[in-house]
XYZ file of C-alpha atoms in Angstrom:
686
model
C 21.905 -30.931 -21.142
C 19.746 -28.143 -22.469
C 21.522 -24.933 -21.495
C 18.291 -22.930 -21.515
C 16.194 -24.874 -19.007
C 17.967 -24.773 -15.650
C 16.923 -25.369 -12.053
C 16.203 -22.413 -9.816
C 18.559 -22.357 -6.811
C 17.738 -21.384 -3.230
C 19.605 -20.655 -0.005
C 19.506 -22.223 3.450
C 16.913 -20.444 5.588
C 16.178 -20.456 9.307
C 12.780 -21.768 10.383
C 11.274 -20.627 13.709
C 10.855 -23.180 16.513
C 7.329 -24.528 16.240
C 5.021 -27.299 17.426
C 3.344 -27.303 14.021
C 4.178 -30.743 12.635
C 3.591 -29.632 9.030
C 6.088 -26.787 9.404
C 8.650 -29.169 10.961
C 8.181 -31.595 8.038
C 8.622 -28.707 5.564
C 11.922 -27.747 7.206
C 13.193 -31.321 6.940
C 11.961 -31.719 3.362
C 13.594 -28.437 2.299
C 16.946 -29.548 3.754
C 16.747 -32.786 1.743
C 16.056 -30.848 -1.456
C 18.973 -28.494 -0.782
C 21.355 -31.425 -0.301
C 20.204 -33.250 -3.436
C 22.714 -33.427 -6.318
C 20.710 -31.807 -9.129
C 23.591 -32.188 -11.591
C 22.800 -35.918 -11.905
C 19.360 -34.994 -13.247
C 20.827 -32.548 -15.743
C 23.034 -35.369 -17.037
C 19.954 -37.484 -17.803
C 20.167 -39.877 -14.814
C 16.572 -41.164 -14.640
C 16.992 -42.724 -11.182
C 18.145 -39.388 -9.768
C 15.256 -37.644 -11.547
C 12.732 -40.056 -9.987
C 14.149 -39.506 -6.495
C 14.044 -35.718 -6.868
C 10.536 -35.901 -8.366
C 9.260 -37.842 -5.325
C 10.879 -35.411 -2.870
C 9.487 -32.370 -4.713
C 5.953 -33.805 -4.874
C 5.972 -34.624 -1.160
C 7.279 -31.140 -0.396
C 4.615 -29.470 -2.575
C 1.893 -31.468 -0.796
C 3.229 -30.122 2.524
C 3.220 -26.578 1.107
C -0.417 -27.047 0.088
C -1.227 -27.891 3.708
C 0.757 -25.076 5.330
C -0.737 -22.402 3.045
C -4.166 -23.266 4.413
C -3.035 -22.764 8.038
C -2.554 -19.498 9.993
C 1.226 -18.990 10.354
C 2.195 -16.157 12.702
C 5.965 -16.193 12.152
C 7.087 -14.947 8.733
C 9.779 -16.920 6.916
C 11.923 -15.292 4.223
C 12.653 -17.413 1.147
C 15.549 -16.752 -1.217
C 15.466 -17.867 -4.866
C 17.564 -16.946 -7.867
C 16.593 -16.367 -11.482
C 17.571 -19.596 -13.274
C 19.112 -17.510 -16.087
C 21.148 -15.345 -13.648
C 22.353 -17.770 -10.928
C 24.017 -15.134 -8.733
C 21.003 -12.805 -8.408
C 18.614 -13.812 -5.619
C 15.167 -12.428 -4.770
C 13.718 -12.674 -1.277
C 10.066 -12.901 -0.275
C 8.052 -14.012 2.752
C 5.210 -15.343 0.588
C 4.641 -19.093 0.697
C 3.265 -18.901 -2.841
C 6.673 -17.700 -4.048
C 8.303 -20.771 -2.490
C 5.582 -22.960 -4.009
C 6.032 -21.447 -7.514
C 9.819 -21.884 -7.490
C 9.629 -25.527 -6.359
C 6.890 -26.185 -8.931
C 9.115 -24.647 -11.626
C 11.910 -27.075 -10.672
C 9.459 -29.987 -10.827
C 8.647 -28.939 -14.408
C 12.368 -29.011 -15.245
C 12.598 -32.541 -13.763
C 9.746 -33.715 -15.992
C 11.443 -32.067 -18.969
C 14.601 -34.168 -18.453
C 12.581 -37.328 -17.793
C 10.543 -36.901 -20.988
C 13.702 -36.215 -23.014
C 15.595 -39.272 -21.704
C 12.861 -41.892 -21.169
C 13.403 -45.019 -23.293
C 9.735 -45.950 -23.774
C 7.328 -43.623 -25.543
C 4.592 -44.168 -22.949
C 6.886 -42.999 -20.134
C 8.134 -40.080 -22.232
C 4.603 -38.871 -23.054
C 3.449 -39.300 -19.435
C 6.281 -37.099 -18.168
C 5.588 -34.625 -20.970
C 1.944 -34.380 -19.818
C 3.114 -34.017 -16.200
C 5.331 -31.166 -17.388
C 2.302 -29.436 -18.951
C 0.437 -29.835 -15.666
C 3.315 -28.131 -13.811
C 3.250 -25.088 -16.083
C -0.536 -24.794 -15.996
C -0.469 -25.098 -12.198
C 2.284 -22.505 -12.127
C 0.094 -20.055 -14.075
C -2.567 -20.489 -11.381
C -0.083 -19.818 -8.567
C 1.696 -16.785 -10.079
C -1.164 -14.277 -9.500
C -0.806 -14.838 -5.726
C 2.790 -13.620 -5.804
C 3.460 -9.929 -5.351
C 3.950 -8.603 -8.894
C 7.159 -6.738 -7.931
C 8.682 -10.001 -6.694
C 7.551 -11.938 -9.767
C 8.943 -9.273 -12.100
C 12.443 -9.815 -10.665
C 12.403 -13.377 -12.066
C 12.492 -13.574 -15.864
C 11.744 -17.317 -15.664
C 8.470 -16.729 -13.731
C 6.881 -14.366 -16.253
C 3.600 -15.426 -17.860
C 5.160 -15.255 -21.336
C 8.117 -17.444 -20.335
C 5.853 -20.062 -18.728
C 3.701 -20.059 -21.902
C 6.888 -20.669 -23.916
C 7.869 -23.665 -21.749
C 4.321 -25.041 -21.895
C 4.163 -24.728 -25.695
C 7.630 -26.234 -26.126
C 6.599 -29.261 -24.021
C 3.508 -29.772 -26.202
C 5.642 -29.550 -29.348
C 8.012 -32.197 -27.992
C 5.049 -34.487 -27.210
C 3.675 -34.292 -30.756
C 7.161 -34.845 -32.189
C 7.391 -38.015 -30.056
C 4.020 -39.195 -31.395
C 5.243 -38.697 -34.951
C 8.456 -40.649 -34.266
C 6.329 -43.506 -32.915
C 3.735 -43.679 -35.730
C 5.863 -42.693 -38.751
C 6.665 -46.302 -39.691
C 3.005 -47.198 -40.293
C 2.023 -48.168 -43.820
C -0.890 -46.784 -45.799
C -1.429 -43.290 -47.158
C -3.959 -42.228 -44.533
C -1.874 -43.563 -41.645
C 1.170 -41.668 -42.950
C -0.867 -38.464 -43.260
C -2.119 -38.923 -39.684
C 1.457 -39.253 -38.389
C 2.523 -36.202 -40.415
C -0.341 -34.217 -38.870
C 1.396 -34.771 -35.498
C 4.628 -33.399 -36.950
C 2.815 -30.384 -38.413
C 1.260 -29.676 -35.007
C 4.713 -29.936 -33.399
C 6.075 -27.439 -35.939
C 3.251 -24.979 -35.195
C 3.897 -25.267 -31.472
C 7.670 -24.785 -31.914
C 6.905 -21.582 -33.840
C 4.530 -20.473 -31.063
C 7.288 -21.089 -28.483
C 9.634 -18.887 -30.546
C 7.000 -16.113 -30.623
C 6.608 -16.308 -26.842
C 10.396 -16.109 -26.415
C 10.588 -13.020 -28.648
C 7.603 -11.512 -26.834
C 9.436 -11.913 -23.502
C 11.842 -9.144 -24.615
C 8.918 -6.738 -25.033
C 6.666 -7.740 -22.103
C 9.042 -8.574 -19.254
C 10.562 -5.901 -17.043
C 13.292 -8.448 -16.157
C 14.592 -9.894 -19.415
C 16.552 -13.072 -20.134
C 20.290 -12.210 -20.504
C 21.122 -11.610 -24.212
C 23.615 -14.493 -24.488
C 21.176 -17.090 -23.113
C 18.295 -15.514 -25.038
C 20.222 -15.942 -28.316
C 21.096 -19.538 -27.426
C 17.461 -20.304 -26.614
C 16.310 -18.653 -29.828
C 18.803 -20.691 -31.846
C 17.762 -23.927 -30.084
C 14.016 -23.344 -30.627
C 14.551 -22.237 -34.236
C 16.622 -25.353 -34.950
C 13.914 -27.604 -33.459
C 11.243 -25.806 -35.479
C 13.219 -25.971 -38.730
C 14.110 -29.658 -38.262
C 10.433 -30.572 -37.811
C 9.476 -28.349 -40.770
C 12.103 -29.879 -43.080
C 11.175 -33.471 -42.134
C 7.497 -32.628 -42.695
C 8.064 -31.230 -46.196
C 10.493 -33.983 -47.228
C 8.074 -36.718 -46.134
C 5.102 -34.975 -47.762
C 7.144 -34.575 -50.944
C 8.106 -38.255 -50.881
C 4.474 -39.298 -50.302
C 3.271 -37.106 -53.185
C 5.967 -38.507 -55.486
C 5.232 -42.149 -54.611
C 1.456 -41.736 -55.095
C 1.590 -39.519 -58.202
C 0.596 -42.410 -60.511
C -2.352 -43.438 -58.280
C -3.850 -39.943 -58.263
C -3.024 -38.356 -61.654
C -5.821 -35.783 -61.392
C -4.350 -34.345 -58.179
C -1.066 -33.493 -59.980
C 0.906 -34.756 -56.994
C 4.342 -34.520 -58.635
C 3.888 -30.738 -58.830
C 3.058 -30.786 -55.123
C 6.129 -32.934 -54.411
C 8.376 -30.295 -56.038
C 6.597 -27.509 -54.102
C 7.169 -29.341 -50.795
C 10.840 -30.011 -51.528
C 11.292 -26.314 -52.448
C 9.771 -25.296 -49.085
C 12.156 -27.632 -47.261
C 15.118 -26.133 -49.138
C 14.030 -22.563 -48.370
C 13.624 -23.377 -44.661
C 17.239 -24.609 -44.445
C 18.601 -21.633 -46.394
C 16.721 -19.240 -44.079
C 18.109 -20.707 -40.842
C 21.672 -20.922 -42.216
C 21.507 -17.205 -43.020
C 20.239 -16.437 -39.529
C 22.753 -18.423 -37.440
C 26.493 -19.090 -37.860
C 26.377 -22.551 -36.213
C 24.889 -24.998 -38.736
C 22.755 -27.891 -37.498
C 24.406 -31.168 -38.576
C 21.078 -32.824 -39.395
C 20.061 -29.907 -41.615
C 23.445 -29.923 -43.376
C 22.917 -33.602 -44.221
C 19.339 -33.001 -45.335
C 20.386 -30.113 -47.583
C 22.370 -32.433 -49.843
C 19.581 -35.036 -49.712
C 17.033 -32.398 -50.720
C 19.157 -31.392 -53.724
C 19.145 -35.027 -54.935
C 15.377 -35.407 -54.400
C 14.669 -32.098 -56.112
C 16.685 -33.114 -59.157
C 14.898 -36.481 -59.261
C 11.393 -34.981 -58.908
C 12.015 -32.356 -61.582
C 13.359 -35.024 -63.964
C 10.341 -37.314 -63.395
C 7.944 -34.416 -63.757
C 9.523 -33.221 -67.014
C 9.638 -36.714 -68.535
C 6.400 -38.296 -67.251
C 3.945 -36.226 -65.215
C 4.398 -32.703 -66.609
C 2.535 -31.183 -63.644
C 2.745 -27.456 -62.860
C 4.468 -26.692 -59.561
C 1.720 -26.375 -56.925
C 0.937 -23.045 -55.280
C 0.653 -22.680 -51.516
C -3.157 -22.971 -51.407
C -3.065 -26.142 -53.563
C -0.943 -28.129 -51.108
C -2.430 -30.999 -49.144
C -4.247 -29.893 -45.943
C -3.350 -31.855 -42.785
C -5.835 -31.908 -39.912
C -5.234 -33.058 -36.345
C -8.089 -35.356 -35.387
C -7.862 -34.767 -31.638
C -5.688 -33.151 -29.013
C -3.392 -35.987 -27.933
C -1.073 -34.084 -25.557
C -3.034 -32.869 -22.525
C -1.907 -31.899 -19.038
C -1.958 -34.704 -16.487
C -1.267 -34.369 -12.766
C 1.312 -36.749 -11.201
C -0.261 -39.804 -9.557
C 1.034 -38.950 -6.076
C -0.423 -35.458 -6.319
C -3.743 -36.750 -7.622
C -4.140 -39.170 -4.737
C -3.329 -36.533 -2.156
C -5.711 -34.005 -3.724
C -8.595 -36.481 -3.649
C -8.138 -36.968 0.079
C -7.886 -33.287 0.836
C -10.735 -32.227 -1.389
C -13.105 -33.983 1.032
C -11.753 -31.857 3.916
C -12.295 -28.463 2.274
C -15.162 -26.592 4.030
C -17.671 -24.239 2.453
C -15.939 -21.048 3.638
C -12.677 -21.923 1.945
C -14.448 -22.930 -1.252
C -16.132 -19.530 -1.462
C -12.823 -17.703 -1.045
C -11.136 -20.054 -3.503
C -13.832 -19.386 -6.078
C -13.315 -15.644 -5.664
C -9.554 -16.046 -6.073
C -9.996 -18.261 -9.145
C -12.317 -15.704 -10.745
C -9.837 -12.910 -10.079
C -6.884 -14.968 -11.323
C -8.753 -15.917 -14.467
C -9.563 -12.285 -15.213
C -5.967 -11.264 -14.560
C -4.590 -14.083 -16.727
C -7.018 -13.219 -19.539
C -5.966 -9.578 -19.324
C -2.269 -10.555 -19.607
C -2.963 -12.982 -22.439
C -4.984 -10.366 -24.304
C -2.064 -7.920 -24.130
C 0.409 -10.569 -25.363
C -1.825 -11.552 -28.314
C -2.429 -7.918 -29.254
C 1.293 -7.083 -29.199
C 2.041 -10.160 -31.322
C -0.535 -9.150 -33.940
C 0.563 -5.498 -33.929
C 4.242 -6.436 -34.299
C 3.423 -8.850 -37.141
C 1.575 -6.146 -39.113
C 4.327 -3.584 -38.414
C 7.083 -5.904 -39.671
C 5.131 -7.485 -42.531
C 4.459 -4.183 -44.275
C 7.774 -2.535 -43.250
C 5.828 0.369 -41.749
C 8.835 2.034 -40.112
C 10.494 2.428 -43.521
C 7.251 3.809 -44.981
C 6.859 6.338 -42.180
C 10.484 7.458 -42.548
C 9.922 7.926 -46.304
C 6.765 9.934 -45.534
C 8.648 12.265 -43.167
C 11.704 12.576 -45.455
C 9.586 13.449 -48.494
C 7.451 15.895 -46.514
C 10.307 17.694 -44.731
C 13.313 16.999 -47.013
C 15.056 15.394 -44.049
C 18.418 13.686 -44.292
C 18.711 10.109 -43.054
C 20.301 9.822 -39.559
C 23.593 8.317 -40.829
C 24.023 11.037 -43.509
C 23.040 13.738 -40.989
C 25.842 12.629 -38.624
C 28.445 12.905 -41.409
C 27.117 16.295 -42.601
C 27.248 17.633 -39.019
C 30.829 16.374 -38.679
C 31.919 18.120 -41.904
C 30.193 21.380 -40.909
C 31.810 21.271 -37.454
C 35.209 20.903 -39.133
C 34.465 23.973 -41.271
C 34.227 22.293 -44.666
C 36.748 23.486 -47.256
C 37.813 26.469 -45.098
C 38.493 24.160 -42.170
C 40.601 21.970 -44.406
C 42.626 24.990 -45.639
C 43.223 26.123 -42.047
C 44.566 22.696 -41.102
C 46.845 22.613 -44.152
C 48.184 26.077 -43.219
C 49.004 24.805 -39.726
C 51.007 21.984 -41.263
C 52.869 24.420 -43.589
C 53.740 26.643 -40.611
C 55.067 23.613 -38.732
C 57.170 22.640 -41.768
C 58.745 26.129 -41.956
C 59.464 26.232 -38.231
C 60.964 22.763 -38.322
C 63.210 23.783 -41.237
C 64.580 26.774 -39.300
C 65.230 24.685 -36.192
C 66.985 21.956 -38.165
C 69.337 24.519 -39.823
C 70.167 25.914 -36.392
C 70.906 22.439 -34.963
C 73.003 21.468 -37.996
C 75.079 24.692 -37.652
C 75.826 23.912 -33.981
C 76.841 20.327 -34.844
C 79.104 21.573 -37.689
C 80.813 24.015 -35.304
C 81.492 21.180 -32.852
C 82.862 19.017 -35.682
C 85.692 21.446 -36.576
C 89.327 20.577 -35.977
C 90.483 20.784 -32.367
C 93.246 23.272 -33.255
C 90.811 26.101 -34.119
C 92.807 29.193 -32.952
C 89.756 31.466 -32.621
C 87.929 29.029 -30.288
C 91.101 28.430 -28.240
C 91.552 32.162 -27.765
C 87.925 32.459 -26.569
C 88.435 29.535 -24.163
C 85.624 27.425 -25.672
C 85.676 23.627 -25.540
C 84.234 21.282 -28.125
C 82.064 18.132 -27.877
C 83.804 14.813 -28.257
C 83.700 13.092 -31.627
C 81.468 10.341 -30.155
C 78.907 12.899 -28.872
C 78.842 14.650 -32.239
C 78.199 11.334 -34.017
C 75.257 10.580 -31.681
C 73.586 13.905 -32.504
C 74.189 13.394 -36.226
C 72.448 9.998 -36.101
C 69.494 11.463 -34.196
C 69.287 14.285 -36.739
C 69.268 11.758 -39.622
C 66.356 9.892 -37.977
C 64.392 13.146 -37.685
C 64.964 13.948 -41.356
C 63.671 10.472 -42.323
C 60.529 11.057 -40.255
C 60.084 14.411 -41.994
C 60.229 12.701 -45.392
C 57.564 10.234 -44.207
C 55.405 13.089 -42.885
C 55.774 14.946 -46.183
C 54.615 11.841 -48.077
C 51.570 11.442 -45.784
C 50.699 15.129 -46.160
C 50.950 14.928 -49.959
C 48.558 11.943 -50.012
C 46.146 13.772 -47.705
C 46.128 16.864 -49.953
C 45.481 14.709 -53.039
C 42.653 12.870 -51.259
C 40.901 16.068 -50.147
C 41.337 17.745 -53.550
C 39.304 14.883 -55.064
C 36.293 15.763 -52.866
C 36.747 19.558 -52.928
C 33.416 20.134 -54.690
C 31.528 18.019 -52.163
C 33.250 19.841 -49.303
C 32.225 23.234 -50.663
C 28.678 21.959 -51.296
C 28.206 20.753 -47.701
C 29.854 23.898 -46.291
C 27.733 26.351 -48.296
C 24.269 24.694 -48.133
C 21.690 23.865 -45.491
C 20.238 20.387 -44.899
C 17.316 20.858 -47.300
C 19.614 21.851 -50.160
C 21.820 18.878 -49.377
C 18.737 16.629 -49.437
C 17.870 17.919 -52.877
C 21.185 16.526 -54.165
C 19.882 13.026 -53.565
C 17.754 13.259 -56.698
C 16.597 9.700 -57.317
C 15.828 9.014 -53.671
C 14.028 12.335 -53.270
C 11.994 11.931 -56.457
C 10.942 8.389 -55.555
C 9.980 9.513 -52.058
C 8.016 12.441 -53.484
C 6.215 10.213 -56.019
C 5.392 7.651 -53.367
C 4.311 10.434 -51.014
C 1.972 12.040 -53.593
C 0.349 8.764 -54.623
C -0.162 7.554 -51.079
C -0.494 10.809 -49.127
C -3.857 9.994 -47.544
C -2.887 6.422 -46.654
C 0.432 7.584 -45.199
C -1.307 10.199 -43.072
C -3.839 7.642 -41.858
C -1.024 5.192 -41.176
C 1.044 7.715 -39.226
C -1.970 8.785 -37.179
C -3.083 5.172 -36.538
C 0.359 4.123 -35.291
C 0.621 7.154 -33.009
C -2.835 6.432 -31.540
C -2.083 2.706 -31.098
C 1.234 3.405 -29.336
C -0.465 5.853 -26.967
C -3.260 3.396 -26.204
C -0.757 0.600 -25.701
C 0.879 2.639 -22.945
C -2.552 3.282 -21.430
C -3.285 -0.480 -21.506
C -0.062 -1.219 -19.626
C -0.951 1.407 -17.010
C -4.427 -0.128 -16.567
C -2.920 -3.589 -16.191
C -0.418 -2.330 -13.601
C -3.288 -0.690 -11.687
C -5.249 -3.966 -11.726
C -2.229 -5.962 -10.501
C -1.591 -3.492 -7.666
C -5.210 -3.680 -6.525
C -5.101 -7.497 -6.489
C -1.762 -7.504 -4.629
C -3.115 -5.124 -2.002
C -6.092 -7.433 -1.328
C -3.742 -10.133 0.051
C -6.380 -12.792 -0.620
C -3.911 -15.553 0.255
C -4.232 -14.520 3.930
C -8.034 -14.866 3.756
C -7.977 -18.551 2.821
C -8.376 -19.669 6.419
C -10.537 -16.838 7.778
C -12.940 -16.443 4.846
C -14.410 -13.243 3.448
C -17.655 -11.492 4.218
C -20.157 -11.756 1.341
C -20.450 -7.971 1.052
C -16.665 -7.637 0.757
C -16.641 -10.326 -1.934
C -19.273 -8.443 -3.929
C -17.375 -5.157 -3.606
C -14.071 -6.760 -4.658
C -15.606 -8.342 -7.754
C -17.414 -5.087 -8.586
C -14.152 -3.083 -8.558
C -12.221 -5.732 -10.526
C -15.014 -6.087 -13.101
C -15.015 -2.317 -13.621
C -11.236 -2.278 -14.073
C -11.439 -5.167 -16.570
C -14.241 -3.390 -18.469
C -12.116 -0.218 -18.705
C -9.200 -2.370 -19.870
C -11.326 -4.110 -22.552
C -12.780 -0.786 -23.705
C -9.294 0.430 -24.680
C -8.709 -2.735 -26.744
C -12.059 -2.344 -28.477
C -11.184 1.235 -29.408
C -8.051 0.055 -31.301
C -8.676 -0.805 -34.941
C -5.867 -3.079 -36.159
C -7.952 -4.026 -39.208
C -7.912 -0.404 -40.364
C -4.138 -0.278 -39.837
C -3.677 -3.412 -41.942
C -5.984 -2.115 -44.686
C -4.090 1.195 -44.840
C -0.841 -0.780 -45.093
C -2.198 -2.972 -47.900
C -3.350 0.053 -49.911
C 0.171 1.473 -50.251
C 1.030 1.109 -53.948
C 4.306 0.161 -55.621
C 5.907 -0.890 -52.341
C 8.475 -3.260 -53.853
C 9.543 -0.900 -56.633
C 9.793 2.023 -54.239
C 11.808 0.140 -51.642
C 14.172 -1.244 -54.309
C 15.350 2.134 -55.628
C 14.409 4.666 -52.936
C 17.881 4.697 -51.381
C 19.884 4.424 -54.603
C 21.327 7.959 -54.636
C 21.480 8.151 -50.851
C 24.028 5.331 -50.819
C 26.178 7.022 -53.494
C 26.077 10.389 -51.711
C 26.858 8.769 -48.365
C 29.909 7.051 -49.876
C 31.280 10.455 -50.948
C 30.719 11.760 -47.418
C 32.599 8.741 -46.075
C 35.604 9.767 -48.225
C 35.471 13.303 -46.794
C 35.310 12.151 -43.169
C 38.172 9.719 -43.855
C 40.223 12.560 -45.422
C 39.717 14.733 -42.321
C 40.744 11.861 -40.072
C 43.915 11.310 -42.151
C 44.610 15.050 -42.003
C 44.340 14.930 -38.199
C 46.814 12.067 -38.167
C 49.232 14.049 -40.399
C 49.026 17.103 -38.117
C 49.679 14.970 -35.025
C 52.654 13.397 -36.807
C 54.162 16.816 -37.571
C 53.538 18.009 -34.001
C 55.352 14.959 -32.594
C 58.340 15.730 -34.892
C 58.354 19.376 -33.718
C 58.487 18.183 -30.124
C 61.392 15.844 -30.955
C 63.336 18.632 -32.739
C 62.840 20.984 -29.779
C 64.116 18.298 -27.381
C 67.213 17.688 -29.572
C 68.016 21.421 -29.780
C 67.625 21.840 -26.014
C 69.759 18.797 -25.213
C 72.530 19.919 -27.609
C 72.639 23.444 -26.222
C 72.644 22.238 -22.609
C 75.512 19.817 -23.340
C 77.608 22.574 -24.991
C 76.928 24.942 -22.074
C 77.831 22.285 -19.488
C 81.301 21.543 -20.941
C 82.156 25.259 -21.186
C 81.368 26.192 -17.572
C-alpha cells in the first residue's frame, strides 16, 4: 500500500423524497459505495478494484445526468481530506461530490496499474488514471474556491503531481517491457522511456514542493515528508538504472565506435549514478535497499571501467554536454477514458441541445482561462524559486546588508543581547557578591546551630542547667541533628567546588565580557575582521549588482502578492456567477458577452503584471556577482570563532545561575534545621 495515495471518505447523508428516478438511483448507488470494503483495494485485490471501479463509473454517469437537471432540494455532501481523515468539509454543490468520487476512481486506477500482471492491462489503467486527473482539473473550477481550498488533495498543484506521477509510472513500465531487446538502437529507445520517467518523477517532486507554497490547506508535514521521500526514491532509482545501463552500453560498444570515446562517457555515466545515490542517502535516513545494492555494484563497475580506460582506451572523462542525447520519438502515455464512460458519453452527446452547448462552451472558455492563470502562477513561482536557490540570493542579500550597516548576524545578536541584559562583567561581579554574602550568612547560621547542638550534648548532671530548670534533648535526637548537619556541610563543599569552577570559567572570558559590555553592536561587528573585510570587499566590487538585485527581489515579491490578489479576485467573480446553475436554463447572449468581457479584462490585467516582471534581469544580475565561491567559503570564518566565545560566556552565566540556586537551596535547608532545632528545645522546656 502506498501511504500517500488514500481514498477520500464520506458520511451517510439524507436524500429528500423524490419521484426523480435519477436521484433515487444516486441514493442507492451512494449507499453501495459507502458499504464497499475499500481496504481490499488498498491491499492490491484486483477483483475488489474492478467491482469498485464499475460502481464508481455507474455512479459518475448518474451524477452527469443529475447535474443537467433542475434540482430544487439542496443536498449537503460531507467529504474528508484524504491526508487528514478526521476533518470533513461540507458542501451542497454536486460538482464537489463529483470531484471527490472522481478522485477515488483515480486512486482505484492507481492500484490496478500497480498490481496488474500484464503490461497491457497496467498501461490501460495508467491511462485511465490520467483521464481521471485531467477530468478532475475540468471539474474543479465549478467548485466554490473556499470549499476546494479546505481539501489539500483537490488543489490544482496536487492533481498535477498525481497526473505527472502516473505518467512517470507508465514510462517506467514501458522501459521494463522493452529493456530486454537486443541492438544498440532498440536499447537506446527503451532507455529514452526511462529518461522520460525520470523527468516526470522530478516534475512530480517539484509539484509536491510547490504545494507547500501555493496551497492554503497544506499536506500534513509527516505525510508530506513521506511522500517526498517516496517520490525522491522513485526518481533516484530510475536515474541510477538509466546511468548504469547507459554506462554499460557505452563500455560494451567502445571498440565499435573508437572516435566517440565511449569509455570516457561510460565513466561519466557511472559517476553520475554514484553521485545520485550519495545525494539521496545524505537527504534521508532510511536507505533504499535497491540503491544500497546498486552502490556496491557501481563501485565494481567504476573500478572496471577506469582500469579498461587506463590500459586500453585512454579516453578523457566526458563532460555533461558530450554525453549521449536520448530523444523520445512519440508520447506513448496518453489519457484514455474508461470504456463504460466512453459508451455512455457517446449516447448522451446526441441528446445535448444547442442551448446547453453554448453555456458549456462559455464555461469551458472560463475554466481554461482560470486553469491557465493558475498554471502560469505555478510555473513562475517554480522559476523564481530555482533562481533564488541556485545563486544563494538570500545569503548575498544578507551580506549586502551586513556590510552596508555593520549588522550582527541574528544568532550572534541574540547572544550579545543576552550578555548585555545580564550586565556583562559588572553583572557577573554582582552575582558573585550575592554568592559570597550567602556563604557568610550560612557560616554564621551553622556556627549557631553547632553551638546549640553542643550545649544539648553536655552531660546530664550539668549543675547550672539543673538549677535553671532546663531539660536537654535525648541522645538520639542530638545524633539526628548531627547527621543532618554533616549532610549540609557536604553540600556546602560541593557548592564551593561548583562556584570555584564557575569563577575560573568566567575569568577565561573576562576580556570578551568587558568588550561586549562596553561597546555597541557596530563596534562588536568590527571585531569580526575577516568576515567584515570579505563582506566589504564583496560589497564594493558588486555594489551596483547587489543594489539591482535587492531592488529586483523587492519588486518581484510585491508583484507576486499583487498577482495572488488578482487571481483571488478572478476566482471570486467566477464563483459568484454560479454557471453550474445555468446549464439547464441557458444564458442570454448579451450576458455571455458581458461575462467574457469582464473575465478577459481581468486576465489581461493579470498577464500585464507577469509581463512587467523581468526574471531574466534578475538572473543576469545574479550571474554577474564575482568571486561567489571564494566569498561564501571564508565570509563567516571569524563569525564562527567569535560566536563560539559568546557561547562560552552564555554557558558561564547559566552555570553561575545554577550555582546561585544551589546556594539558595542550602540556605533554605539551614534555616529549616535551625528553626526545627529551636522549636524542639522550646517544646521540651515548657
